């Protein structure tokens, strides 16, 4: 029997004055056209918080420290075929002195600030479900990918 593989990732809620900084996916082959928060895989040599610091710099050009990051949610994403499941750690970075930008225009057609907990149906489906759970005060959720 093959070992079950779980891929860890981080998702970042950049928040200022009750608004979130989000982008619209393009040219990725996965949920293009959907809203997306800065996110990425956790490398083998880093913790989730260290990955969040790195992804903040890589995806939106902001320098933050581990002290700027607050854990808010974790989500288990079950792959439709039962392999390569994912675990997403959601962190909030609540600072208004940062100026995030689109550092990946080849993967992101636009960036914008939206009121927190709005347009949830426009997000990549697993993110929309995690944000809905977070809105309902849940720190844990599960998402089952459809085939």
mmCIF file with all atom_site columns, C-alpha atoms in Angstrom:
data_model
loop_
_atom_site.group_PDB
_atom_site.id
_atom_site.type_symbol
_atom_site.label_atom_id
_atom_site.label_alt_id
_atom_site.label_comp_id
_atom_site.label_asym_id
_atom_site.label_entity_id
_atom_site.label_seq_id
_atom_site.pdbx_PDB_ins_code
_atom_site.Cartn_x
_atom_site.Cartn_y
_atom_site.Cartn_z
_atom_site.occupancy
_atom_site.B_iso_or_equiv
_atom_site.pdbx_formal_charge
_atom_site.auth_seq_id
_atom_site.auth_comp_id
_atom_site.auth_asym_id
_atom_site.auth_atom_id
_atom_site.pdbx_PDB_model_num
ATOM 1   C CA . UNK A 1 1   ? 0.000   0.000  0.000   1.00 0.00 ? 1   UNK A CA 1
ATOM 2   C CA . UNK A 1 2   ? 1.286   3.455  -0.907  1.00 0.00 ? 2   UNK A CA 1
ATOM 3   C CA . UNK A 1 3   ? 1.766   6.014  1.811   1.00 0.00 ? 3   UNK A CA 1
ATOM 4   C CA . UNK A 1 4   ? -0.854  8.719  2.016   1.00 0.00 ? 4   UNK A CA 1
ATOM 5   C CA . UNK A 1 5   ? 0.566   12.064 0.889   1.00 0.00 ? 5   UNK A CA 1
ATOM 6   C CA . UNK A 1 6   ? -0.529  15.348 2.460   1.00 0.00 ? 6   UNK A CA 1
ATOM 7   C CA . UNK A 1 7   ? 0.797   18.579 0.959   1.00 0.00 ? 7   UNK A CA 1
ATOM 8   C CA . UNK A 1 8   ? 1.012   21.480 3.445   1.00 0.00 ? 8   UNK A CA 1
ATOM 9   C CA . UNK A 1 9   ? 0.304   25.056 2.380   1.00 0.00 ? 9   UNK A CA 1
ATOM 10  C CA . UNK A 1 10  ? -0.335  28.493 3.833   1.00 0.00 ? 10  UNK A CA 1
ATOM 11  C CA . UNK A 1 11  ? -2.994  31.089 2.987   1.00 0.00 ? 11  UNK A CA 1
ATOM 12  C CA . UNK A 1 12  ? -2.647  34.723 4.069   1.00 0.00 ? 12  UNK A CA 1
ATOM 13  C CA . UNK A 1 13  ? -5.420  37.100 5.047   1.00 0.00 ? 13  UNK A CA 1
ATOM 14  C CA . UNK A 1 14  ? -3.860  40.530 4.591   1.00 0.00 ? 14  UNK A CA 1
ATOM 15  C CA . UNK A 1 15  ? -6.254  42.810 6.427   1.00 0.00 ? 15  UNK A CA 1
ATOM 16  C CA . UNK A 1 16  ? -6.454  46.570 6.830   1.00 0.00 ? 16  UNK A CA 1
ATOM 17  C CA . UNK A 1 17  ? -9.438  48.517 8.157   1.00 0.00 ? 17  UNK A CA 1
ATOM 18  C CA . UNK A 1 18  ? -11.778 45.546 7.689   1.00 0.00 ? 18  UNK A CA 1
ATOM 19  C CA . UNK A 1 19  ? -10.676 44.881 4.109   1.00 0.00 ? 19  UNK A CA 1
ATOM 20  C CA . UNK A 1 20  ? -8.733  41.978 2.587   1.00 0.00 ? 20  UNK A CA 1
ATOM 21  C CA . UNK A 1 21  ? -6.130  42.163 -0.162  1.00 0.00 ? 21  UNK A CA 1
ATOM 22  C CA . UNK A 1 22  ? -6.966  39.572 -2.844  1.00 0.00 ? 22  UNK A CA 1
ATOM 23  C CA . UNK A 1 23  ? -6.038  38.713 -6.400  1.00 0.00 ? 23  UNK A CA 1
ATOM 24  C CA . UNK A 1 24  ? -7.776  37.126 -9.373  1.00 0.00 ? 24  UNK A CA 1
ATOM 25  C CA . UNK A 1 25  ? -6.159  33.939 -10.702 1.00 0.00 ? 25  UNK A CA 1
ATOM 26  C CA . UNK A 1 26  ? -5.096  33.601 -14.346 1.00 0.00 ? 26  UNK A CA 1
ATOM 27  C CA . UNK A 1 27  ? -2.975  31.206 -16.423 1.00 0.00 ? 27  UNK A CA 1
ATOM 28  C CA . UNK A 1 28  ? -2.661  28.643 -13.615 1.00 0.00 ? 28  UNK A CA 1
ATOM 29  C CA . UNK A 1 29  ? -4.933  25.889 -14.893 1.00 0.00 ? 29  UNK A CA 1
ATOM 30  C CA . UNK A 1 30  ? -6.770  25.795 -11.556 1.00 0.00 ? 30  UNK A CA 1
ATOM 31  C CA . UNK A 1 31  ? -9.778  28.014 -10.843 1.00 0.00 ? 31  UNK A CA 1
ATOM 32  C CA . UNK A 1 32  ? -8.638  30.782 -13.164 1.00 0.00 ? 32  UNK A CA 1
ATOM 33  C CA . UNK A 1 33  ? -10.937 33.793 -12.794 1.00 0.00 ? 33  UNK A CA 1
ATOM 34  C CA . UNK A 1 34  ? -11.551 33.126 -9.086  1.00 0.00 ? 34  UNK A CA 1
ATOM 35  C CA . UNK A 1 35  ? -10.428 35.349 -6.241  1.00 0.00 ? 35  UNK A CA 1
ATOM 36  C CA . UNK A 1 36  ? -7.458  34.081 -4.296  1.00 0.00 ? 36  UNK A CA 1
ATOM 37  C CA . UNK A 1 37  ? -5.538  35.232 -1.262  1.00 0.00 ? 37  UNK A CA 1
ATOM 38  C CA . UNK A 1 38  ? -1.743  35.052 -1.215  1.00 0.00 ? 38  UNK A CA 1
ATOM 39  C CA . UNK A 1 39  ? -0.867  31.396 -0.661  1.00 0.00 ? 39  UNK A CA 1
ATOM 40  C CA . UNK A 1 40  ? 1.714   28.736 -1.338  1.00 0.00 ? 40  UNK A CA 1
ATOM 41  C CA . UNK A 1 41  ? 3.269   25.447 -0.361  1.00 0.00 ? 41  UNK A CA 1
ATOM 42  C CA . UNK A 1 42  ? 5.335   24.999 2.769   1.00 0.00 ? 42  UNK A CA 1
ATOM 43  C CA . UNK A 1 43  ? 8.896   24.030 1.862   1.00 0.00 ? 43  UNK A CA 1
ATOM 44  C CA . UNK A 1 44  ? 10.529  21.052 3.567   1.00 0.00 ? 44  UNK A CA 1
ATOM 45  C CA . UNK A 1 45  ? 12.895  23.268 5.548   1.00 0.00 ? 45  UNK A CA 1
ATOM 46  C CA . UNK A 1 46  ? 10.319  25.640 7.050   1.00 0.00 ? 46  UNK A CA 1
ATOM 47  C CA . UNK A 1 47  ? 7.418   25.844 9.480   1.00 0.00 ? 47  UNK A CA 1
ATOM 48  C CA . UNK A 1 48  ? 3.988   27.142 8.449   1.00 0.00 ? 48  UNK A CA 1
ATOM 49  C CA . UNK A 1 49  ? 4.741   30.578 9.933   1.00 0.00 ? 49  UNK A CA 1
ATOM 50  C CA . UNK A 1 50  ? 8.095   30.753 8.158   1.00 0.00 ? 50  UNK A CA 1
ATOM 51  C CA . UNK A 1 51  ? 6.342   29.842 4.904   1.00 0.00 ? 51  UNK A CA 1
ATOM 52  C CA . UNK A 1 52  ? 3.807   32.606 5.524   1.00 0.00 ? 52  UNK A CA 1
ATOM 53  C CA . UNK A 1 53  ? 6.611   35.164 5.889   1.00 0.00 ? 53  UNK A CA 1
ATOM 54  C CA . UNK A 1 54  ? 8.238   33.933 2.664   1.00 0.00 ? 54  UNK A CA 1
ATOM 55  C CA . UNK A 1 55  ? 4.978   33.823 0.698   1.00 0.00 ? 55  UNK A CA 1
ATOM 56  C CA . UNK A 1 56  ? 4.058   37.349 1.815   1.00 0.00 ? 56  UNK A CA 1
ATOM 57  C CA . UNK A 1 57  ? 7.290   38.597 0.254   1.00 0.00 ? 57  UNK A CA 1
ATOM 58  C CA . UNK A 1 58  ? 7.096   36.417 -2.872  1.00 0.00 ? 58  UNK A CA 1
ATOM 59  C CA . UNK A 1 59  ? 3.421   36.901 -3.705  1.00 0.00 ? 59  UNK A CA 1
ATOM 60  C CA . UNK A 1 60  ? 2.670   40.482 -2.664  1.00 0.00 ? 60  UNK A CA 1
ATOM 61  C CA . UNK A 1 61  ? 6.064   42.067 -1.963  1.00 0.00 ? 61  UNK A CA 1
ATOM 62  C CA . UNK A 1 62  ? 5.647   42.783 1.748   1.00 0.00 ? 62  UNK A CA 1
ATOM 63  C CA . UNK A 1 63  ? 8.177   42.226 4.518   1.00 0.00 ? 63  UNK A CA 1
ATOM 64  C CA . UNK A 1 64  ? 6.631   40.830 7.679   1.00 0.00 ? 64  UNK A CA 1
ATOM 65  C CA . UNK A 1 65  ? 7.984   38.886 10.632  1.00 0.00 ? 65  UNK A CA 1
ATOM 66  C CA . UNK A 1 66  ? 6.657   35.815 12.390  1.00 0.00 ? 66  UNK A CA 1
ATOM 67  C CA . UNK A 1 67  ? 5.409   38.190 15.117  1.00 0.00 ? 67  UNK A CA 1
ATOM 68  C CA . UNK A 1 68  ? 3.096   39.877 12.553  1.00 0.00 ? 68  UNK A CA 1
ATOM 69  C CA . UNK A 1 69  ? 1.306   36.606 11.797  1.00 0.00 ? 69  UNK A CA 1
ATOM 70  C CA . UNK A 1 70  ? -1.707  35.268 13.701  1.00 0.00 ? 70  UNK A CA 1
ATOM 71  C CA . UNK A 1 71  ? -3.064  31.750 13.174  1.00 0.00 ? 71  UNK A CA 1
ATOM 72  C CA . UNK A 1 72  ? -6.827  31.842 12.436  1.00 0.00 ? 72  UNK A CA 1
ATOM 73  C CA . UNK A 1 73  ? -7.845  28.576 10.738  1.00 0.00 ? 73  UNK A CA 1
ATOM 74  C CA . UNK A 1 74  ? -6.708  25.195 9.454   1.00 0.00 ? 74  UNK A CA 1
ATOM 75  C CA . UNK A 1 75  ? -8.429  23.270 6.689   1.00 0.00 ? 75  UNK A CA 1
ATOM 76  C CA . UNK A 1 76  ? -8.016  19.694 5.521   1.00 0.00 ? 76  UNK A CA 1
ATOM 77  C CA . UNK A 1 77  ? -8.639  19.347 1.777   1.00 0.00 ? 77  UNK A CA 1
ATOM 78  C CA . UNK A 1 78  ? -9.527  15.842 0.619   1.00 0.00 ? 78  UNK A CA 1
ATOM 79  C CA . UNK A 1 79  ? -8.527  15.079 -2.967  1.00 0.00 ? 79  UNK A CA 1
ATOM 80  C CA . UNK A 1 80  ? -11.286 13.510 -5.068  1.00 0.00 ? 80  UNK A CA 1
ATOM 81  C CA . UNK A 1 81  ? -9.072  10.533 -5.867  1.00 0.00 ? 81  UNK A CA 1
ATOM 82  C CA . UNK A 1 82  ? -7.883  10.115 -2.270  1.00 0.00 ? 82  UNK A CA 1
ATOM 83  C CA . UNK A 1 83  ? -4.282  11.090 -2.902  1.00 0.00 ? 83  UNK A CA 1
ATOM 84  C CA . UNK A 1 84  ? -2.312  14.280 -2.527  1.00 0.00 ? 84  UNK A CA 1
ATOM 85  C CA . UNK A 1 85  ? -4.629  15.724 0.076   1.00 0.00 ? 85  UNK A CA 1
ATOM 86  C CA . UNK A 1 86  ? -3.693  19.181 1.362   1.00 0.00 ? 86  UNK A CA 1
ATOM 87  C CA . UNK A 1 87  ? -3.646  20.956 4.668   1.00 0.00 ? 87  UNK A CA 1
ATOM 88  C CA . UNK A 1 88  ? -3.992  24.743 4.530   1.00 0.00 ? 88  UNK A CA 1
ATOM 89  C CA . UNK A 1 89  ? -2.877  26.888 7.452   1.00 0.00 ? 89  UNK A CA 1
ATOM 90  C CA . UNK A 1 90  ? -4.640  30.269 7.397   1.00 0.00 ? 90  UNK A CA 1
ATOM 91  C CA . UNK A 1 91  ? -2.843  33.220 8.956   1.00 0.00 ? 91  UNK A CA 1
ATOM 92  C CA . UNK A 1 92  ? -3.929  36.824 9.342   1.00 0.00 ? 92  UNK A CA 1
ATOM 93  C CA . UNK A 1 93  ? -1.563  39.749 8.888   1.00 0.00 ? 93  UNK A CA 1
ATOM 94  C CA . UNK A 1 94  ? -3.383  42.798 10.187  1.00 0.00 ? 94  UNK A CA 1
ATOM 95  C CA . UNK A 1 95  ? -1.300  45.866 9.389   1.00 0.00 ? 95  UNK A CA 1
ATOM 96  C CA . UNK A 1 96  ? -2.201  49.013 7.498   1.00 0.00 ? 96  UNK A CA 1
ATOM 97  C CA . UNK A 1 97  ? 1.352   50.291 7.011   1.00 0.00 ? 97  UNK A CA 1
ATOM 98  C CA . UNK A 1 98  ? 2.076   47.724 4.287   1.00 0.00 ? 98  UNK A CA 1
ATOM 99  C CA . UNK A 1 99  ? 1.619   48.315 0.569   1.00 0.00 ? 99  UNK A CA 1
ATOM 100 C CA . UNK A 1 100 ? 1.055   44.938 -1.086  1.00 0.00 ? 100 UNK A CA 1
ATOM 101 C CA . UNK A 1 101 ? 1.436   44.692 -4.861  1.00 0.00 ? 101 UNK A CA 1
ATOM 102 C CA . UNK A 1 102 ? 0.918   42.100 -7.566  1.00 0.00 ? 102 UNK A CA 1
ATOM 103 C CA . UNK A 1 103 ? 4.339   40.458 -7.886  1.00 0.00 ? 103 UNK A CA 1
ATOM 104 C CA . UNK A 1 104 ? 2.999   37.680 -10.134 1.00 0.00 ? 104 UNK A CA 1
ATOM 105 C CA . UNK A 1 105 ? 1.058   39.356 -12.958 1.00 0.00 ? 105 UNK A CA 1
ATOM 106 C CA . UNK A 1 106 ? 1.530   36.205 -15.077 1.00 0.00 ? 106 UNK A CA 1
ATOM 107 C CA . UNK A 1 107 ? -0.611  34.304 -12.503 1.00 0.00 ? 107 UNK A CA 1
ATOM 108 C CA . UNK A 1 108 ? -2.800  37.128 -11.220 1.00 0.00 ? 108 UNK A CA 1
ATOM 109 C CA . UNK A 1 109 ? -4.812  39.405 -13.509 1.00 0.00 ? 109 UNK A CA 1
ATOM 110 C CA . UNK A 1 110 ? -5.719  41.965 -10.836 1.00 0.00 ? 110 UNK A CA 1
ATOM 111 C CA . UNK A 1 111 ? -5.379  42.736 -7.155  1.00 0.00 ? 111 UNK A CA 1
ATOM 112 C CA . UNK A 1 112 ? -7.801  44.681 -5.007  1.00 0.00 ? 112 UNK A CA 1
ATOM 113 C CA . UNK A 1 113 ? -9.043  45.329 -1.482  1.00 0.00 ? 113 UNK A CA 1
ATOM 114 C CA . UNK A 1 114 ? -12.479 43.917 -0.669  1.00 0.00 ? 114 UNK A CA 1
ATOM 115 C CA . UNK A 1 115 ? -14.528 44.163 2.528   1.00 0.00 ? 115 UNK A CA 1
ATOM 116 C CA . UNK A 1 116 ? -13.746 41.171 4.755   1.00 0.00 ? 116 UNK A CA 1
ATOM 117 C CA . UNK A 1 117 ? -16.131 38.219 4.427   1.00 0.00 ? 117 UNK A CA 1
ATOM 118 C CA . UNK A 1 118 ? -17.646 39.478 1.167   1.00 0.00 ? 118 UNK A CA 1
ATOM 119 C CA . UNK A 1 119 ? -17.553 37.885 -2.293  1.00 0.00 ? 119 UNK A CA 1
ATOM 120 C CA . UNK A 1 120 ? -16.936 34.482 -0.654  1.00 0.00 ? 120 UNK A CA 1
ATOM 121 C CA . UNK A 1 121 ? -18.587 32.703 -3.588  1.00 0.00 ? 121 UNK A CA 1
ATOM 122 C CA . UNK A 1 122 ? -16.034 34.315 -5.955  1.00 0.00 ? 122 UNK A CA 1
ATOM 123 C CA . UNK A 1 123 ? -13.051 32.703 -4.198  1.00 0.00 ? 123 UNK A CA 1
ATOM 124 C CA . UNK A 1 124 ? -11.348 29.459 -5.148  1.00 0.00 ? 124 UNK A CA 1
ATOM 125 C CA . UNK A 1 125 ? -13.875 26.968 -3.681  1.00 0.00 ? 125 UNK A CA 1
ATOM 126 C CA . UNK A 1 126 ? -11.752 25.602 -0.837  1.00 0.00 ? 126 UNK A CA 1
ATOM 127 C CA . UNK A 1 127 ? -10.813 29.125 0.259   1.00 0.00 ? 127 UNK A CA 1
ATOM 128 C CA . UNK A 1 128 ? -14.419 30.281 0.121   1.00 0.00 ? 128 UNK A CA 1
ATOM 129 C CA . UNK A 1 129 ? -15.436 27.410 2.389   1.00 0.00 ? 129 UNK A CA 1
ATOM 130 C CA . UNK A 1 130 ? -12.583 28.082 4.820   1.00 0.00 ? 130 UNK A CA 1
ATOM 131 C CA . UNK A 1 131 ? -13.481 31.772 4.984   1.00 0.00 ? 131 UNK A CA 1
ATOM 132 C CA . UNK A 1 132 ? -17.137 30.915 5.590   1.00 0.00 ? 132 UNK A CA 1
ATOM 133 C CA . UNK A 1 133 ? -16.096 28.601 8.431   1.00 0.00 ? 133 UNK A CA 1
ATOM 134 C CA . UNK A 1 134 ? -13.865 31.337 9.846   1.00 0.00 ? 134 UNK A CA 1
ATOM 135 C CA . UNK A 1 135 ? -16.756 33.807 9.628   1.00 0.00 ? 135 UNK A CA 1
ATOM 136 C CA . UNK A 1 136 ? -18.790 31.315 11.688  1.00 0.00 ? 136 UNK A CA 1
ATOM 137 C CA . UNK A 1 137 ? -16.085 31.193 14.361  1.00 0.00 ? 137 UNK A CA 1
ATOM 138 C CA . UNK A 1 138 ? -14.640 27.824 13.362  1.00 0.00 ? 138 UNK A CA 1
ATOM 139 C CA . UNK A 1 139 ? -10.876 27.293 13.519  1.00 0.00 ? 139 UNK A CA 1
ATOM 140 C CA . UNK A 1 140 ? -11.079 23.976 11.635  1.00 0.00 ? 140 UNK A CA 1
ATOM 141 C CA . UNK A 1 141 ? -12.851 22.905 8.458   1.00 0.00 ? 141 UNK A CA 1
ATOM 142 C CA . UNK A 1 142 ? -12.750 20.183 5.831   1.00 0.00 ? 142 UNK A CA 1
ATOM 143 C CA . UNK A 1 143 ? -13.171 20.546 2.082   1.00 0.00 ? 143 UNK A CA 1
ATOM 144 C CA . UNK A 1 144 ? -13.944 17.643 -0.225  1.00 0.00 ? 144 UNK A CA 1
ATOM 145 C CA . UNK A 1 145 ? -12.789 18.252 -3.771  1.00 0.00 ? 145 UNK A CA 1
ATOM 146 C CA . UNK A 1 146 ? -15.207 17.164 -6.469  1.00 0.00 ? 146 UNK A CA 1
ATOM 147 C CA . UNK A 1 147 ? -14.038 15.125 -9.462  1.00 0.00 ? 147 UNK A CA 1
#
